[in-house]
Short mmCIF file of C-alpha atoms and ligand atoms in Angstrom, two decimals:
data_model
loop_
_atom_site.label_atom_id
_atom_site.label_comp_id
_atom_site.label_asym_id
_atom_site.label_seq_id
_atom_site.Cartn_x
_atom_site.Cartn_y
_atom_site.Cartn_z
CA MET A 26 0.08 -0.31 0.07
CA ASP A 27 1.55 3.60 -0.97
CA PHE A 28 -0.46 6.10 0.47
CA SER A 29 1.70 9.38 -0.78
CA TYR A 30 -0.15 11.80 -2.40
CA SER A 31 -0.34 11.94 -6.36
CA ALA A 32 0.88 14.77 -8.36
CA ARG A 33 -2.40 15.83 -8.90
CA THR A 34 -3.60 15.28 -5.53
CA ALA A 35 -0.48 17.38 -4.55
CA ASP A 36 -1.60 20.45 -6.70
CA LEU A 37 -5.38 20.10 -6.09
CA LEU A 38 -4.17 20.48 -2.17
CA ASP A 39 -2.70 23.06 -2.67
CA THR A 40 -5.26 25.19 -4.80
CA LEU A 41 -8.14 23.71 -2.28
CA GLY A 42 -6.07 24.52 1.00
CA ARG A 43 -6.02 28.33 -0.30
CA PHE A 44 -9.88 28.24 -1.31
CA MET A 45 -10.66 27.26 1.79
CA ASP A 46 -8.24 30.14 3.72
CA GLU A 47 -9.44 32.92 1.16
CA HIS A 48 -12.65 31.85 0.69
CA VAL A 49 -14.57 28.90 2.22
CA TYR A 50 -13.86 30.26 5.90
CA PRO A 51 -14.76 33.58 5.72
CA ALA A 52 -17.91 32.80 4.22
CA GLU A 53 -18.90 30.94 7.27
CA PRO A 54 -20.79 33.66 9.01
CA VAL A 55 -22.16 35.39 5.97
CA TYR A 56 -23.55 32.10 4.89
CA ASP A 57 -25.30 31.94 8.07
CA GLU A 58 -26.24 35.70 7.87
CA GLN A 59 -27.96 35.50 4.32
CA LEU A 60 -29.72 32.37 5.88
CA ALA A 61 -31.05 34.02 8.75
CA ALA A 62 -32.29 37.14 6.67
CA ALA A 63 -33.69 35.37 4.29
CA ASP A 64 -37.45 34.76 3.34
CA ASN A 65 -37.08 30.88 2.79
CA PRO A 66 -34.63 29.49 5.01
CA HIS A 67 -33.85 26.54 2.69
CA GLU A 68 -32.81 28.76 -0.41
CA GLN A 69 -29.07 28.91 -1.59
CA PRO A 70 -27.46 32.12 -0.09
CA GLN A 71 -25.80 34.15 -2.52
CA ILE A 72 -22.60 33.33 -1.07
CA MET A 73 -22.68 29.74 -1.62
CA ARG A 74 -23.63 30.45 -5.51
CA GLU A 75 -20.21 32.79 -5.41
CA LEU A 76 -18.21 30.00 -3.92
CA GLN A 77 -19.47 27.66 -6.08
CA ALA A 78 -18.22 30.30 -9.15
CA ARG A 79 -14.69 30.27 -7.71
CA ALA A 80 -14.41 26.68 -7.43
CA ARG A 81 -15.41 25.61 -10.47
CA GLU A 82 -13.11 28.22 -12.07
CA LEU A 83 -10.00 26.73 -10.07
CA GLY A 84 -11.04 23.32 -11.11
CA LEU A 85 -12.34 21.93 -7.90
CA TRP A 86 -15.84 20.61 -8.86
CA ASN A 87 -17.18 17.26 -8.51
CA LEU A 88 -14.08 15.85 -7.51
CA PHE A 89 -15.95 12.77 -5.69
CA MET A 90 -16.64 11.40 -9.08
CA THR A 91 -14.41 8.34 -10.27
CA HIS A 92 -16.77 7.96 -13.40
CA ASP A 93 -14.50 8.46 -16.68
CA GLY A 94 -15.47 11.91 -18.10
CA LEU A 95 -17.83 12.56 -15.64
CA GLY A 96 -15.81 14.65 -12.75
CA ALA A 97 -12.04 15.22 -12.21
CA GLY A 98 -11.50 11.24 -12.99
CA LEU A 99 -9.77 10.86 -9.06
CA THR A 100 -9.69 7.73 -7.42
CA ASN A 101 -11.03 7.25 -3.96
CA LEU A 102 -7.73 7.33 -2.53
CA GLU A 103 -6.83 10.71 -4.38
CA TYR A 104 -10.20 11.99 -3.28
CA ALA A 105 -10.09 11.40 0.23
CA PRO A 106 -7.57 13.81 1.94
CA LEU A 107 -9.01 16.53 -0.53
CA ALA A 108 -12.68 15.44 1.41
CA GLU A 109 -10.39 15.40 4.25
CA MET A 110 -9.67 19.04 3.74
CA VAL A 111 -13.29 20.30 2.67
CA GLY A 112 -14.80 18.41 5.52
CA ARG A 113 -13.49 20.96 7.82
CA SER A 114 -16.19 23.44 7.01
CA ILE A 115 -19.45 22.62 7.38
CA ILE A 116 -20.25 24.63 3.88
CA GLY A 117 -16.96 23.21 2.16
CA ASN A 118 -18.62 20.25 0.39
CA GLU A 119 -21.40 22.68 -0.95
CA ALA A 120 -18.88 24.81 -1.99
CA ILE A 121 -17.42 22.02 -4.79
CA ASN A 122 -20.45 20.42 -5.72
CA CYS A 123 -19.56 17.17 -3.54
CA SER A 124 -22.58 17.20 -1.11
CA ALA A 125 -24.74 14.59 -0.25
CA PRO A 126 -27.50 13.29 -1.18
CA ASP A 127 -26.60 15.05 -4.58
CA THR A 128 -23.03 12.47 -4.78
CA GLY A 129 -24.90 9.39 -4.43
CA ASN A 130 -27.87 10.42 -6.73
CA MET A 131 -25.12 11.30 -9.25
CA GLU A 132 -23.33 8.15 -8.74
CA ILE A 133 -25.99 5.52 -9.40
CA LEU A 134 -27.24 8.08 -12.64
CA ALA A 135 -24.14 7.49 -13.47
CA MET A 136 -23.93 3.79 -13.01
CA PHE A 137 -27.61 2.69 -13.85
CA GLY A 138 -29.63 5.72 -16.08
CA THR A 139 -30.51 5.33 -19.07
CA GLU A 140 -28.87 8.24 -21.70
CA GLU A 141 -32.40 10.25 -21.30
CA GLN A 142 -32.36 9.78 -17.67
CA LYS A 143 -28.65 11.39 -17.59
CA ALA A 144 -29.31 14.22 -20.24
CA ARG A 145 -32.60 15.43 -17.72
CA TRP A 146 -30.61 14.48 -14.44
CA LEU A 147 -27.20 13.93 -13.90
CA ARG A 148 -25.66 16.86 -16.46
CA PRO A 149 -27.78 19.68 -14.20
CA LEU A 150 -26.55 17.71 -11.24
CA LEU A 151 -23.05 18.10 -12.26
CA ASP A 152 -23.34 21.18 -12.93
CA CYS A 153 -25.31 22.34 -10.07
CA GLU A 154 -28.23 23.40 -11.79
CA ILE A 155 -30.52 21.20 -10.33
CA ARG A 156 -30.21 19.52 -6.54
CA SER A 157 -32.16 16.08 -5.39
CA ALA A 158 -33.33 14.07 -2.70
CA PHE A 159 -33.32 10.55 -1.70
CA ALA A 160 -36.12 9.04 -0.53
CA MET A 161 -36.08 5.45 1.31
CA THR A 162 -36.32 5.53 5.29
CA GLU A 163 -39.90 5.04 6.38
CA PRO A 164 -41.38 6.40 9.59
CA ASP A 165 -43.69 3.85 10.00
CA VAL A 166 -41.18 1.19 10.01
CA ALA A 167 -37.24 -0.27 10.92
CA SER A 168 -35.79 1.26 7.86
CA SER A 169 -32.14 -0.14 8.69
CA ASP A 170 -33.45 -3.23 7.15
CA ALA A 171 -34.35 -1.87 3.52
CA THR A 172 -36.58 -5.02 2.94
CA ASN A 173 -39.15 -3.63 5.60
CA ILE A 174 -39.83 -0.50 3.22
CA THR A 175 -43.80 -0.78 2.11
CA SER A 176 -44.15 2.58 -0.41
CA THR A 177 -45.08 1.14 -3.19
CA ILE A 178 -44.55 1.36 -7.38
CA ARG A 179 -47.29 -0.27 -9.19
CA ARG A 180 -46.87 -0.52 -13.14
CA ASP A 181 -50.44 0.98 -14.60
CA GLY A 182 -50.04 1.40 -18.53
CA ASN A 183 -47.06 2.95 -19.31
CA ASP A 184 -46.87 4.82 -16.24
CA TYR A 185 -45.93 3.56 -12.40
CA VAL A 186 -48.03 5.17 -9.96
CA VAL A 187 -46.40 5.36 -6.10
CA ASN A 188 -47.69 5.74 -2.88
CA GLY A 189 -46.24 5.93 0.49
CA ARG A 190 -44.80 7.98 3.39
CA LYS A 191 -41.24 8.57 3.57
CA TRP A 192 -38.76 10.47 6.02
CA TYR A 193 -35.70 12.14 6.69
CA THR A 194 -35.75 12.78 2.92
CA SER A 195 -32.74 14.95 3.00
CA GLY A 196 -32.36 17.95 0.27
CA ILE A 197 -36.32 18.13 -0.24
CA LEU A 198 -36.55 21.48 1.13
CA ASP A 199 -34.23 23.17 -1.39
CA PRO A 200 -36.14 25.33 -3.85
CA ASP A 201 -33.56 24.05 -6.55
CA CYS A 202 -34.54 20.35 -5.33
CA LYS A 203 -36.05 18.79 -8.99
CA LEU A 204 -35.44 15.27 -8.02
CA ILE A 205 -36.60 12.42 -6.26
CA VAL A 206 -34.95 8.66 -5.98
CA PHE A 207 -37.54 6.99 -4.18
CA MET A 208 -37.56 3.30 -3.35
CA GLY A 209 -40.36 0.94 -2.89
CA LYS A 210 -42.21 -2.35 -3.68
CA SER A 211 -42.80 -2.93 -6.99
CA ASP A 212 -43.10 -6.62 -6.30
CA PRO A 213 -44.17 -8.07 -3.47
CA GLU A 214 -44.36 -11.65 -4.20
CA ALA A 215 -40.26 -11.65 -5.94
CA PRO A 216 -37.50 -13.03 -3.58
CA ALA A 217 -36.67 -10.69 -0.67
CA TYR A 218 -34.07 -8.63 -2.28
CA ARG A 219 -35.93 -8.26 -5.54
CA ARG A 220 -38.99 -6.94 -4.40
CA GLN A 221 -37.86 -3.43 -4.13
CA SER A 222 -37.62 -0.82 -7.32
CA MET A 223 -36.32 2.81 -7.55
CA ILE A 224 -37.87 5.52 -9.18
CA LEU A 225 -37.22 8.89 -10.54
CA ILE A 226 -39.87 11.36 -9.69
CA PRO A 227 -39.81 15.05 -10.55
CA ALA A 228 -39.76 16.88 -7.39
CA ASP A 229 -42.75 19.00 -8.42
CA ALA A 230 -45.17 15.82 -9.55
CA PRO A 231 -48.67 16.09 -8.36
CA GLY A 232 -49.21 14.01 -5.32
CA VAL A 233 -45.94 14.85 -3.95
CA GLU A 234 -46.71 16.64 -0.48
CA VAL A 235 -43.90 17.67 1.94
CA LEU A 236 -45.33 17.50 5.48
CA ARG A 237 -42.98 19.02 7.62
CA ASP A 238 -38.94 19.82 8.05
CA LEU A 239 -37.53 17.47 10.28
CA PRO A 240 -34.57 18.47 12.84
CA MET A 241 -31.63 17.43 13.48
CA PHE A 242 -31.02 17.75 17.59
CA GLY A 243 -32.91 20.89 17.02
CA PHE A 244 -30.95 22.77 14.32
CA HIS A 245 -32.62 22.85 10.83
CA ASP A 246 -30.58 22.49 7.99
CA ARG A 247 -30.49 24.12 5.06
CA LEU A 248 -31.16 21.54 2.97
CA GLY A 249 -34.29 20.23 5.23
CA HIS A 250 -34.67 16.71 5.76
CA GLY A 251 -38.34 16.22 4.86
CA GLU A 252 -41.48 14.00 5.77
CA VAL A 253 -42.90 13.85 2.38
CA GLN A 254 -46.43 12.10 1.55
CA PHE A 255 -46.38 10.64 -1.80
CA THR A 256 -49.99 9.95 -2.84
CA ASP A 257 -51.07 8.17 -6.73
CA VAL A 258 -47.70 9.93 -7.93
CA ARG A 259 -47.74 9.33 -11.52
CA VAL A 260 -44.27 9.17 -13.56
CA PRO A 261 -43.43 7.38 -17.05
CA ALA A 262 -42.18 4.06 -17.03
CA THR A 263 -39.28 5.21 -18.36
CA ASN A 264 -38.73 6.74 -15.09
CA MET A 265 -38.17 3.43 -13.51
CA LEU A 266 -33.92 3.28 -12.32
CA GLY A 267 -32.38 0.22 -14.02
CA ALA A 268 -34.76 -2.65 -14.40
CA GLU A 269 -37.64 -3.44 -11.63
CA GLY A 270 -36.50 -5.26 -8.85
CA ASP A 271 -33.36 -3.83 -8.83
CA GLY A 272 -33.47 -1.08 -6.22
CA PHE A 273 -31.32 -3.28 -3.38
CA ALA A 274 -28.62 -3.74 -5.80
CA ILE A 275 -28.74 -0.01 -6.80
CA ALA A 276 -28.96 1.06 -3.21
CA GLN A 277 -25.56 -0.75 -2.15
CA GLY A 278 -23.67 1.00 -5.27
CA ARG A 279 -24.79 4.18 -3.89
CA LEU A 280 -24.48 4.06 -0.25
CA GLY A 281 -20.87 2.61 -0.68
CA PRO A 282 -18.99 5.60 -2.11
CA GLY A 283 -20.93 7.66 0.08
CA ARG A 284 -20.01 6.41 3.31
CA MET A 285 -15.97 6.69 2.29
CA HIS A 286 -17.37 10.34 1.29
CA TYR A 287 -18.70 11.20 5.25
CA ALA A 288 -15.88 9.27 6.77
CA MET A 289 -13.21 11.43 5.15
CA ARG A 290 -14.96 14.40 5.57
CA ALA A 291 -15.69 13.14 9.76
CA ILE A 292 -11.82 13.12 9.75
CA GLY A 293 -11.47 16.86 8.64
CA MET A 294 -14.26 17.95 11.36
CA ALA A 295 -12.12 15.93 14.08
CA GLU A 296 -9.06 17.80 13.00
CA ARG A 297 -10.72 21.10 12.84
CA ALA A 298 -12.46 20.68 16.49
CA LEU A 299 -8.78 19.35 17.56
CA ASP A 300 -7.35 23.07 16.50
CA LEU A 301 -10.39 24.80 18.07
CA MET A 302 -9.36 22.68 21.53
CA CYS A 303 -5.43 23.18 21.25
CA ARG A 304 -6.36 26.94 20.61
CA ARG A 305 -8.81 27.75 23.51
CA ALA A 306 -6.76 25.24 25.86
CA LEU A 307 -3.63 27.47 25.29
CA GLU A 308 -5.26 30.91 25.83
CA ARG A 309 -7.67 29.59 28.58
CA THR A 310 -6.44 29.97 32.05
CA ALA A 311 -7.92 28.58 35.17
CA PHE A 312 -6.70 27.67 38.47
CA GLY A 313 -3.33 29.61 37.61
CA GLY A 314 -2.34 28.12 34.39
CA PRO A 315 -3.84 27.88 30.95
CA LEU A 316 -6.05 24.75 30.39
CA ALA A 317 -3.28 23.21 27.91
CA GLU A 318 -1.05 22.70 30.91
CA ARG A 319 -3.61 20.68 32.77
CA GLY A 320 -2.85 17.00 32.84
CA VAL A 321 -6.72 15.90 31.68
CA VAL A 322 -6.87 18.37 29.18
CA ARG A 323 -3.42 17.32 27.45
CA GLU A 324 -4.36 13.72 27.47
CA TRP A 325 -7.31 14.39 25.63
CA ILE A 326 -5.54 16.37 22.58
CA ALA A 327 -3.09 13.38 22.83
CA ARG A 328 -5.98 10.77 22.49
CA SER A 329 -7.75 12.76 19.75
CA ARG A 330 -4.46 12.68 17.55
CA ILE A 331 -4.04 9.42 17.63
CA GLU A 332 -7.61 8.58 17.10
CA ILE A 333 -7.87 10.74 14.35
CA ASP A 334 -4.51 9.13 12.64
CA GLN A 335 -5.71 5.56 13.26
CA ILE A 336 -9.00 6.42 11.20
CA ARG A 337 -7.09 8.66 8.56
CA LEU A 338 -5.19 4.99 7.82
CA LEU A 339 -8.22 3.09 7.82
CA VAL A 340 -10.00 4.87 5.00
CA LEU A 341 -6.89 5.63 2.94
CA LYS A 342 -6.54 1.72 3.15
CA SER A 343 -10.35 1.33 2.55
CA SER A 344 -9.60 3.82 -0.36
CA TRP A 345 -6.91 1.85 -1.64
CA LEU A 346 -8.96 -1.58 -1.66
CA MET A 347 -12.13 0.47 -3.68
CA ASP A 348 -9.76 1.44 -6.38
CA THR A 349 -7.68 -1.75 -6.41
CA GLN A 350 -9.90 -4.76 -5.62
CA GLY A 351 -13.29 -2.91 -6.31
CA ASN A 352 -16.14 -1.68 -3.84
CA ALA A 353 -17.04 -5.28 -2.87
CA ALA A 354 -13.78 -6.45 -1.61
CA ALA A 355 -13.64 -3.46 0.71
CA ARG A 356 -16.91 -4.00 2.03
CA ALA A 357 -15.84 -4.97 5.45
CA GLU A 358 -13.37 -1.62 5.70
CA VAL A 359 -16.17 0.81 4.49
CA ALA A 360 -18.29 -0.72 7.14
CA ALA A 361 -15.67 -0.39 9.83
CA ILE A 362 -14.70 3.28 8.70
CA LYS A 363 -18.28 4.44 8.95
CA VAL A 364 -18.37 3.34 12.53
CA ALA A 365 -14.78 4.14 13.42
CA ALA A 366 -14.72 7.92 11.50
CA MET A 367 -18.36 9.02 13.18
CA GLU A 368 -17.61 7.66 16.31
CA VAL A 369 -13.72 9.17 16.66
CA ALA A 370 -14.90 12.38 14.78
CA HIS A 371 -17.77 12.58 17.72
CA ALA A 372 -15.54 11.61 20.37
CA VAL A 373 -13.03 14.63 19.31
CA VAL A 374 -15.58 17.63 19.03
CA ASP A 375 -17.07 16.45 22.46
CA ARG A 376 -14.00 16.71 24.18
CA ALA A 377 -13.58 20.12 22.31
CA VAL A 378 -16.84 20.87 23.45
CA GLN A 379 -15.70 20.46 27.02
CA THR A 380 -12.82 22.43 26.26
CA PHE A 381 -14.74 25.06 25.25
CA GLY A 382 -16.86 24.84 28.53
CA ALA A 383 -20.63 27.12 28.03
CA ALA A 384 -19.22 28.39 24.67
CA GLY A 385 -19.00 24.83 23.41
CA VAL A 386 -22.86 24.11 23.80
CA SER A 387 -23.89 27.51 22.11
CA ASN A 388 -23.96 28.80 18.23
CA ASP A 389 -20.78 31.17 18.30
CA THR A 390 -18.51 28.20 17.66
CA VAL A 391 -18.96 25.48 14.94
CA LEU A 392 -18.55 22.86 17.54
CA ALA A 393 -22.41 22.12 18.35
CA ARG A 394 -23.08 22.09 15.02
CA MET A 395 -20.18 19.60 14.17
CA HIS A 396 -21.83 17.47 17.96
CA ALA A 397 -25.01 17.59 16.33
CA ILE A 398 -23.84 15.81 12.94
CA THR A 399 -21.28 13.69 13.99
CA ARG A 400 -23.94 11.84 16.36
CA ALA A 401 -26.50 12.19 13.84
CA LEU A 402 -24.52 10.29 10.98
CA GLN A 403 -23.86 7.08 13.41
CA ILE A 404 -27.64 6.89 12.63
CA ALA A 405 -28.01 8.30 9.20
CA ASP A 406 -26.60 5.92 6.39
CA GLY A 407 -27.44 2.62 8.30
CA PRO A 408 -27.05 2.87 12.24
CA ASN A 409 -23.58 1.52 13.54
CA GLU A 410 -25.03 -1.54 14.94
CA VAL A 411 -26.09 -2.34 11.42
CA HIS A 412 -22.22 -1.79 10.18
CA LEU A 413 -20.97 -3.81 13.30
CA ARG A 414 -23.44 -6.45 11.70
CA THR A 415 -21.59 -6.82 8.34
CA ILE A 416 -18.29 -6.39 9.98
CA ALA A 417 -18.72 -9.25 12.66
CA ARG A 418 -20.34 -11.46 9.83
CA LEU A 419 -17.49 -11.32 7.51
CA GLU A 420 -15.10 -11.70 10.51
CA VAL A 421 -16.95 -14.93 12.08
CA LYS A 422 -17.35 -16.70 8.29
CA LYS A 423 -13.64 -16.73 8.01
CA HIS A 424 -13.35 -19.13 10.90
CA ARG A 425 -16.31 -21.47 9.89
C1 LIG B 15 -29.68 13.52 9.72
C2 LIG B 15 -30.13 12.38 8.59
C3 LIG B 15 -30.37 12.69 7.66
C4 LIG B 15 -31.01 11.41 6.84
N1 LIG B 15 -31.10 11.49 5.67
C5 LIG B 15 -31.93 10.57 4.75
C6 LIG B 15 -31.87 10.56 3.55
O1 LIG B 15 -31.71 11.61 2.85
N2 LIG B 15 -32.58 9.54 3.08
C7 LIG B 15 -33.39 8.37 3.41
O2 LIG B 15 -34.30 7.44 2.63
N3 LIG B 15 -32.91 8.35 5.26
C8 LIG B 15 -32.32 9.42 5.58
N4 LIG B 15 -32.31 9.11 7.12
C9 LIG B 15 -32.76 8.01 7.43
C10 LIG B 15 -31.60 7.01 7.91
O3 LIG B 15 -31.34 6.36 6.82
C11 LIG B 15 -32.04 6.02 8.91
O4 LIG B 15 -32.77 6.91 10.17
C12 LIG B 15 -31.60 4.88 9.53
O5 LIG B 15 -31.43 4.03 7.85
C13 LIG B 15 -32.34 3.74 10.39
O6 LIG B 15 -33.18 3.55 9.66
P1 LIG B 15 -34.66 4.00 11.44
O7 LIG B 15 -34.34 5.54 11.41
O8 LIG B 15 -35.92 3.15 11.12
O9 LIG B 15 -33.91 3.45 12.25
P2 LIG B 15 -34.47 1.73 12.98
O10 LIG B 15 -34.43 0.84 11.91
O11 LIG B 15 -35.93 1.76 13.50
O12 LIG B 15 -33.57 1.23 14.20
C14 LIG B 15 -33.56 1.93 15.33
C15 LIG B 15 -32.21 1.62 16.14
O13 LIG B 15 -32.29 0.10 16.19
C16 LIG B 15 -30.75 -0.36 16.15
N5 LIG B 15 -30.91 -1.46 15.42
C17 LIG B 15 -30.96 -1.68 14.18
N6 LIG B 15 -30.47 -2.79 13.42
C18 LIG B 15 -29.94 -3.47 14.68
C19 LIG B 15 -29.14 -4.72 14.58
N7 LIG B 15 -28.94 -5.56 13.51
N8 LIG B 15 -28.26 -5.03 15.12
C20 LIG B 15 -28.73 -3.90 16.64
N9 LIG B 15 -29.12 -2.81 16.73
C21 LIG B 15 -29.98 -2.48 15.50
C22 LIG B 15 -30.05 0.78 15.54
O14 LIG B 15 -28.97 1.26 17.01
C23 LIG B 15 -30.71 1.53 15.31
O15 LIG B 15 -30.50 3.14 15.45
C24 LIG B 15 -31.52 10.29 7.74
C25 LIG B 15 -31.40 9.88 9.10
C26 LIG B 15 -30.87 11.38 9.71
C27 LIG B 15 -30.77 11.17 11.41
#
């Protein structure tokens, strides 16, 4: 395994580092101010449009996309350090068009979409002219086991008719969201993993109703997490993604690289939290000396450095495996980094919050927000226990 940077990565890291320092970090408070002043809190703030224009000029665009001819053409290993750097800011990935759920949706459109679907949805997503949502989870069933999904996709002549209730449909409240990738049951009699299909629904189709915007520990995300009712939503049969019954296989294709991206960005969040923790500990004095001189704080700092470096190596190994042996070969490692990266990032952010005292739980720093994100991401995209189940199954299998 060789984890040294390629010449492309080194160049892009240099450009991205300057972009983050000169544009993204200074834009963070402006982004919040513009959102607070907007009539619609889900509309993209002007500052983000400016950041995206600049990122495009600099060639910092769609870096996540590993499919030929669609993005920068980086491997996962090349993208990993860039995703980490961009993850240091909560608005970083949106600035370079690498944010969920669009990345996963672009991934599956590239892999399974027809030429017509690609022209209508993928191209505008790559150009960030539209945004998208992914509707799988349902409030009424345990959705970590996707075989439980009850929403229906029923064939009717040249159309499909969709019914069901979804929630935590991220991105749906953004007025630029024009596409919903919907997962539902198309054949209840088929074998368990062939019952589900994925279909493309225009966000403004009659019968799509956003009932509410769900919070994340009280924070309302700019993109919004919708609870959405689908009532007799009719779309042409050509909107089926892949073939009927492919839903499960497509979902796996979507979530593999997506989990890597989350893990990479979590390392960035952890690094930023550690930076903040060290600086605060040096400048804040209690009981006759700076916090940075206290043994307990020094231990938090040291443990954070060890844990971050451990997960970075695991992420790089998973990226290397995906690049060299394919996503399936990296299954256990991808599950491992989804758990480990988020747990470490959350632990580091939590120590930073403690070091900041009351300021840590206010909104004066980015820490409270990161605390919520790193906790929620231990549930979103598959709860930790489901990934642990996968790792344990593969491990035990070796000994049968
Ligand atoms: C911020 C956020 C954004 C999200 N965005 C989206 C989105 O865009 N689209 C979408 O479709 N969904 C989205 N989700 C939903 C997310 O994917 C689901 O919440 C997740 O898959 C778990 O499903 P569930 O909530 O139904 O939990 P359940 O399936 O009810 O599980 C509850 C708990 O049971 C435990 N558990 C489950 N299985 C096992 C097991 N085998 N062994 C032991 N314990 C187990 C876990 O601790 C789990 O947290 C989002 C969630 C959050 C929090």
